[in-house]
XYZ file of C-alpha atoms in Angstrom:
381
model
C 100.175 25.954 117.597
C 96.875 23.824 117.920
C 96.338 20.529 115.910
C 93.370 19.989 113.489
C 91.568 16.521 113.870
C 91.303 15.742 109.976
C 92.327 18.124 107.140
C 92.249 17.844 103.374
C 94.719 20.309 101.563
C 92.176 21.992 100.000
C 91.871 26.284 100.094
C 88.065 26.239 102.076
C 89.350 23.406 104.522
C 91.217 24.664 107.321
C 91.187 25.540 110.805
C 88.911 22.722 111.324
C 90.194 22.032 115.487
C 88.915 18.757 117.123
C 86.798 20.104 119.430
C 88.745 18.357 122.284
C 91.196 21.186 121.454
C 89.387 23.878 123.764
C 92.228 25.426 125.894
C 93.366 28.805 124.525
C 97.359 28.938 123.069
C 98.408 30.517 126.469
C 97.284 27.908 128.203
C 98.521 25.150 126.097
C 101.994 26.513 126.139
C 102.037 27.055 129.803
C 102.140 23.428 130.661
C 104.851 22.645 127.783
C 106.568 25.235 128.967
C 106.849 24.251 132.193
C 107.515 20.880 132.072
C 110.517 21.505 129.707
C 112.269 23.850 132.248
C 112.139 20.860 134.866
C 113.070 18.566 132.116
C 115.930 20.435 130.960
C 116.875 20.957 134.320
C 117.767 17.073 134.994
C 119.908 16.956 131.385
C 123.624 17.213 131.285
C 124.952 20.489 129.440
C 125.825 17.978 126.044
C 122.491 17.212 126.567
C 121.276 20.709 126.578
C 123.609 21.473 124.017
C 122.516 18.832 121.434
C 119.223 19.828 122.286
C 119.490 22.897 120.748
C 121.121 21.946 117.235
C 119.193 21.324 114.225
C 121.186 18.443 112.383
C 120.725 17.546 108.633
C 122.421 14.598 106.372
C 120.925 14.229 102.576
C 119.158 10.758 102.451
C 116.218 9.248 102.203
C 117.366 6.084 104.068
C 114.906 5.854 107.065
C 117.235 3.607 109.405
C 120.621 5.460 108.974
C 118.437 9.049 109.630
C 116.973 7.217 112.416
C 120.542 6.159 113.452
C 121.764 9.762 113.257
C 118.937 11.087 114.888
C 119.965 9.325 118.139
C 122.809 11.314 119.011
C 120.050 13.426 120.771
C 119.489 16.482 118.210
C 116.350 18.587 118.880
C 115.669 18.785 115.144
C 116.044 17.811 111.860
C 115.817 19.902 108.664
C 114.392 18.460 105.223
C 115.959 19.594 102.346
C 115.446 18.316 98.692
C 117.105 15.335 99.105
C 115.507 13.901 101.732
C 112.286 14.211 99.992
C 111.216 10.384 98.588
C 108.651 9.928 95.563
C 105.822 9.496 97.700
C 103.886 11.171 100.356
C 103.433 7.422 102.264
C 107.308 7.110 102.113
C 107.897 10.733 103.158
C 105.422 9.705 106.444
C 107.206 6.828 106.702
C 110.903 9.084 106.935
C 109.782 11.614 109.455
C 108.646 8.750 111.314
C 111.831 7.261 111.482
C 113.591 10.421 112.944
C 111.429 10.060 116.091
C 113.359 8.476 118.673
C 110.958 8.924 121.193
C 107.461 9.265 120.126
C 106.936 11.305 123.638
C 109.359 13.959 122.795
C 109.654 13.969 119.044
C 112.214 16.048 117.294
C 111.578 19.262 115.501
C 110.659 18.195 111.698
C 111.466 21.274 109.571
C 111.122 22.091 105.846
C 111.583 25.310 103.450
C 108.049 24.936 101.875
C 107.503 28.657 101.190
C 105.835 27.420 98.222
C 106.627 28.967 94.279
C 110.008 29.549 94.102
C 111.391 27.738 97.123
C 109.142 24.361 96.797
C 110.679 20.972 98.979
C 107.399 18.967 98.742
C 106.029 16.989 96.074
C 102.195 18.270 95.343
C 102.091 21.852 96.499
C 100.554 23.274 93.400
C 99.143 26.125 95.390
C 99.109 30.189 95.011
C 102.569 31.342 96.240
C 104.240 34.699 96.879
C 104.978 35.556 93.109
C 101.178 35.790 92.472
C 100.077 35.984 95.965
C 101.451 39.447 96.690
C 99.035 41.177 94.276
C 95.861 39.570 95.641
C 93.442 39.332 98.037
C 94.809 38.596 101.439
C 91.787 36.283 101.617
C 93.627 33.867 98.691
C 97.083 34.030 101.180
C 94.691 32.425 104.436
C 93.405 29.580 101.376
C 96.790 28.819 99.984
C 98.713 28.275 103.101
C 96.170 26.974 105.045
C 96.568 24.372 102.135
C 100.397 24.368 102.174
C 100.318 24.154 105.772
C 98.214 20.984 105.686
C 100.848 19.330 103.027
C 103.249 19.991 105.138
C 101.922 18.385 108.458
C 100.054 15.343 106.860
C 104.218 14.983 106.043
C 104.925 14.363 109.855
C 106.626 17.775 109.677
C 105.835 20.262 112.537
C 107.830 23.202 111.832
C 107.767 25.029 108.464
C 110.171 27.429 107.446
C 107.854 29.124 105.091
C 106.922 32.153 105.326
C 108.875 35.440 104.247
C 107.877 37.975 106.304
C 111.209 40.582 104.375
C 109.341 42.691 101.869
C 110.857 44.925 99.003
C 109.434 46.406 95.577
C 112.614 45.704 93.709
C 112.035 43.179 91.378
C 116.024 42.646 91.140
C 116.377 41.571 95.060
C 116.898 37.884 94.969
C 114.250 38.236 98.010
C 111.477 39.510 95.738
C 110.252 36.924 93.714
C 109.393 34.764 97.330
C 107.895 38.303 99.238
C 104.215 38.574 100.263
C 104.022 42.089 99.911
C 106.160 44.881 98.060
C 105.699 47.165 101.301
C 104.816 47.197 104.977
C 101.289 47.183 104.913
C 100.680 44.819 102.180
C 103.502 42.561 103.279
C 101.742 42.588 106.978
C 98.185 41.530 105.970
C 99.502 38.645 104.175
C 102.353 37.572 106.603
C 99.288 37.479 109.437
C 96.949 35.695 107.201
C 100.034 33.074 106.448
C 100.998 32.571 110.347
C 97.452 32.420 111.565
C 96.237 29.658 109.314
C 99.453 27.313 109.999
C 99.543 27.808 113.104
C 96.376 26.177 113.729
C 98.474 22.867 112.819
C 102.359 23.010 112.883
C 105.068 25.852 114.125
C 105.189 28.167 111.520
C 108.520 31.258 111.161
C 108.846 34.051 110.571
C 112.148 35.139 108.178
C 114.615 36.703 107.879
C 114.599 38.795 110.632
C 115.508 41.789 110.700
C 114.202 41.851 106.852
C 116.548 41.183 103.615
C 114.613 43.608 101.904
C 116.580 46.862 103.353
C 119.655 45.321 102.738
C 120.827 45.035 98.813
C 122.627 41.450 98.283
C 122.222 37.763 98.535
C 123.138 36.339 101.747
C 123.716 32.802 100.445
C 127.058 34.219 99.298
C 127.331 37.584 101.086
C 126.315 39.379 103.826
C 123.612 42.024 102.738
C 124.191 45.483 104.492
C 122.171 48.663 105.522
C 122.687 51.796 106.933
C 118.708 52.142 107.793
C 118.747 53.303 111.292
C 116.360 51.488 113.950
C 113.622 54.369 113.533
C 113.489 54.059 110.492
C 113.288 50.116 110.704
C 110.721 50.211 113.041
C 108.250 51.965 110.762
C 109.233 49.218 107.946
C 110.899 46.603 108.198
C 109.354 45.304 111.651
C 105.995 45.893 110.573
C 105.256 42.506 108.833
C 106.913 41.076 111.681
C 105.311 42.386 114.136
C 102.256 41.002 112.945
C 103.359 37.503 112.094
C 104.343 37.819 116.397
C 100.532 39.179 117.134
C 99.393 36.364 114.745
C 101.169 33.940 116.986
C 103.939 32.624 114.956
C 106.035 29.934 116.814
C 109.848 30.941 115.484
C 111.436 33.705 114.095
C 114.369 32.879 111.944
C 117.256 35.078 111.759
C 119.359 36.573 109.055
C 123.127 36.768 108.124
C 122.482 40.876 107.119
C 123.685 43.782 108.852
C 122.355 47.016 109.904
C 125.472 48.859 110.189
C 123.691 51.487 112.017
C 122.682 49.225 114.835
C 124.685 46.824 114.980
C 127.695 46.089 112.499
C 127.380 42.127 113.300
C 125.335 40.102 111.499
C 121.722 39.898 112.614
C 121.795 36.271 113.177
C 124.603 37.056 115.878
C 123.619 40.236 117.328
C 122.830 40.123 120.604
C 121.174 43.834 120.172
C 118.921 42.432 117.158
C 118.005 39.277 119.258
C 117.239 41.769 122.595
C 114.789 43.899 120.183
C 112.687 40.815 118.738
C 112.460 40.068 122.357
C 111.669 42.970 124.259
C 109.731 45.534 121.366
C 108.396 43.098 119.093
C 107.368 41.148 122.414
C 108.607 37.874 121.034
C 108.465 34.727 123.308
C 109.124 31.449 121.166
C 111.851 30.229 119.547
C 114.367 31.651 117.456
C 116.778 29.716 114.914
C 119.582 30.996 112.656
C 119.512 30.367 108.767
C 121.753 28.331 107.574
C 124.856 29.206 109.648
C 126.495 27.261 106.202
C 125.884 30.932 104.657
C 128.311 32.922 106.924
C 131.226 30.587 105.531
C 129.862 31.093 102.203
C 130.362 34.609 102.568
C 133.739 34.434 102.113
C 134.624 36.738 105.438
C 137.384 35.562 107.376
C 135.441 36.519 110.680
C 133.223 33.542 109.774
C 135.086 30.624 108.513
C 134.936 28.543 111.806
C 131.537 27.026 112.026
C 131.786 25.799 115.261
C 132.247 28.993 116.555
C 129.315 30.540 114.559
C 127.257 28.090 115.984
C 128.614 29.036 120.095
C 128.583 33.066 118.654
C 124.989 32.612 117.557
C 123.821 31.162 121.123
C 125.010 33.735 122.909
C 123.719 36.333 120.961
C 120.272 34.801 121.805
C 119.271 31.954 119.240
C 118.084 28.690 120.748
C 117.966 26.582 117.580
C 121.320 26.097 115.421
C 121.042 25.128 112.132
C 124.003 23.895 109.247
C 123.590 22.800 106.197
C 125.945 24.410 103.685
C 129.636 22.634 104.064
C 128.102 20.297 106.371
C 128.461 16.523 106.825
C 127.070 13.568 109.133
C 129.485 14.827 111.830
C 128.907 18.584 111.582
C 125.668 18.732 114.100
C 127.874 16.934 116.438
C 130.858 18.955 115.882
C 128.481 22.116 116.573
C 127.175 20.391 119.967
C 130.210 19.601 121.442
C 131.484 23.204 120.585
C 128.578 24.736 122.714
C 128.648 22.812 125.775
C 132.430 23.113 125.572
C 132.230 27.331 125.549
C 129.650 26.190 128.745
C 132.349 24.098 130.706
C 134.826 27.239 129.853
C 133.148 29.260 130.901
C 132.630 31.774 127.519
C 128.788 30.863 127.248
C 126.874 31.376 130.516
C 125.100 28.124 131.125
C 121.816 29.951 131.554
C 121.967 30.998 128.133
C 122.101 27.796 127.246
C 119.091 26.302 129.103
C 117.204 29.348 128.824
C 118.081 27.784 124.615
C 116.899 24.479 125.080
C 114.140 25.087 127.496
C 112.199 27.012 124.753
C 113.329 24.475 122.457
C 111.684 21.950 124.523
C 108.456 23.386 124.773
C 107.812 23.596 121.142
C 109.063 20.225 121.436
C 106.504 19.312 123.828
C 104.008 21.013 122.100
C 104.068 19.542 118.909
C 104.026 15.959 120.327
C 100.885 17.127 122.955
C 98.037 17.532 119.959
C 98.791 15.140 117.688
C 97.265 15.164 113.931
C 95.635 13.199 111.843
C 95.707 14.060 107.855
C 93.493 12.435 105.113
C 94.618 12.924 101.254
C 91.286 14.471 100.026
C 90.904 13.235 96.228
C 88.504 15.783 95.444
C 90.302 19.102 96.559
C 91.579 21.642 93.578
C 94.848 23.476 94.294
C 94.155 27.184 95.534
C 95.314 28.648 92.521
């Protein structure tokens, strides 16, 4: 992830780097990534633990976000109602959840654009048209989005579908880039590689919703698609989204029965694959681990130990947002460093966690942006 200088949200004006920004992405992450192992090294396991927990409260009250940000949370995820009526007020909110301007949290949003829209003024091509055009108009509209977004103060968008299907009943259709592995591929890779340039763009829902019939805000979506058979479909689109360079991988509450009968999202097999055949290295974050008690399986009514089941398996961001409240995040914090101190989550897991964390944190804060509205851009539709 590399910062732009100056960047109007306009479909020919992106990927527009200050030229101070010369070192390649391997060697910007190298020093982030480094200096968050030694930082995360001198932090007490609640530390760690908070670290690695993406809170949310509805609001757009700057000072009592600010005040809940200070319990130490690594993140903080925008939803709906925390979007004001302006842009200058929306700055103003993501500036308040900054505690320390030298290690800013994670700022996320679901701006996948179309159908799933958080931001005010995103008027630009999304998947329901996108998917049938050139993969030249994905690069322009999401290279637009992607500006929106980080002008915002937000450096982490949770945008980009990377599940394909061609049935136009899947609740997962209407907000696909592509209706198979090819097509879905190009246009995932066109998505990641124009954000990327600016803010921390994901990849979701991996392992893809489109195998797996069902809605997994109120189920969890199965499949008996073995992993050969995944791996010539499913994985292609994310694949490339990794070779593109996307910054986190979100995983989701579906099983492949064949491989694992867990849910992906805390499958320590699923999490192993991303890792060592897709050749992942950044940071991976559940969906909303709200879902799994929306599912109505008894297996998954405690949240707190959905969020310690989902660290182990090999996420190092939490997220809850479903049947959560202002005390949830911390609910979900003390729960992991208390499976550390007894001993049923291996404190390495845990720093290995918020170490990656860390480094995105680090990285977002090293290249700071600076965004001008531009009054004469059209929408890229």
């Amino acid at each position: 992830m590399a910062a732009a200088a100056v960047l109007c949200a306009a479909p020919a004006a992106y990927a527009a780097r200050a030229p101070t920004v010369a070192d390649s992405s391997a060697a910007v992450r190298s020093g982030p990534s480094s200096r968050a192992a030694d930082m995360v090294a001198q932090m007490s396991v609640a530390q760690q633990a908070a670290s690695v927990v993406m809170g949310h409260v509805s609001g757009t009250d700057a000072g009592a976000l600010r005040a809940y940000m200070e319990s130490g949370f690594g993140g903080f995820i925008l939803m709906g109602a925390n979007i004001p009526a302006t842009e200058a007020e929306l700055q103003a909110l993501t500036a308040a959840l900054t505690i320390d301007p030298a290690l800013p949290p994670l700022i996320a949003v679901d701006q996948e654009g179309g159908l799933v829209s958080r931001l005010l003024g995103d008027d630009f091509a999304a998947s329901t048209t996108l998917k049938g055009r050139p993969v030249a108009d994905t690069s322009a509209a999401f290279a637009a989005r992607g500006s929106l977004v980080a002008r915002a103060g937000i450096t982490v968008n949770f945008g980009t579908i990377a599940d394909f299907t061609s049935d136009s009943s899947s609740f997962i259709h209407g907000r696909a880039l592509g209706t198979d592995p090819a097509s879905s591929a190009e246009r995932v890779a066109a998505a990641t590689t124009v954000q990327e340039q600016f803010l921390g763009s994901t990849l979701k829902h991996f392992p893809g919703h489109g195998a797996a019939p069902g809605d997994s805000h109120s189920a969890i979506p199965s499949t008996t698609i073995g992993l050969e058979e995944w791996r010539a479909s499913e994985a292609l689109p994310f694949a490339a989204g990794i070779d593109a360079g996307a910054s986190l991988v979100m995983f989701g509450h579906l099983s492949y029965t064949s491989v694992d009968p867990a849910p992906a999202s805390l499958s320590p097999t699923w999490h192993r694959i991303l890792r060592e055949e897709l050749g992942f290295d950044g940071v991976t974050v559940t969906d909303d681990l709200g879902m799994l008690l929306s599912s109505g399986d008894p297996a998954y009514s405690d949240p707190i130990a959905n969020g310690v089941a989902a660290v182990a398996a090999g996420n190092d961001l939490v997220l809850m947002i479903a049947g959560s409240d202002a005390g949830t995040a911390g609910q979900m914090a003390a729960g992991i460093a208390a499976a550390v101190d007894a001993g049923t989550l291996p404190a390495e897991r845990l720093a290995e966690a918020a170490t990656r964390v860390m480094a995105l944190r680090l990285e977002s804060s090293a290249q700071p942006a600076q965004w001008t509205v531009c009054a004469d851009c059209e929408p890229a539709g």
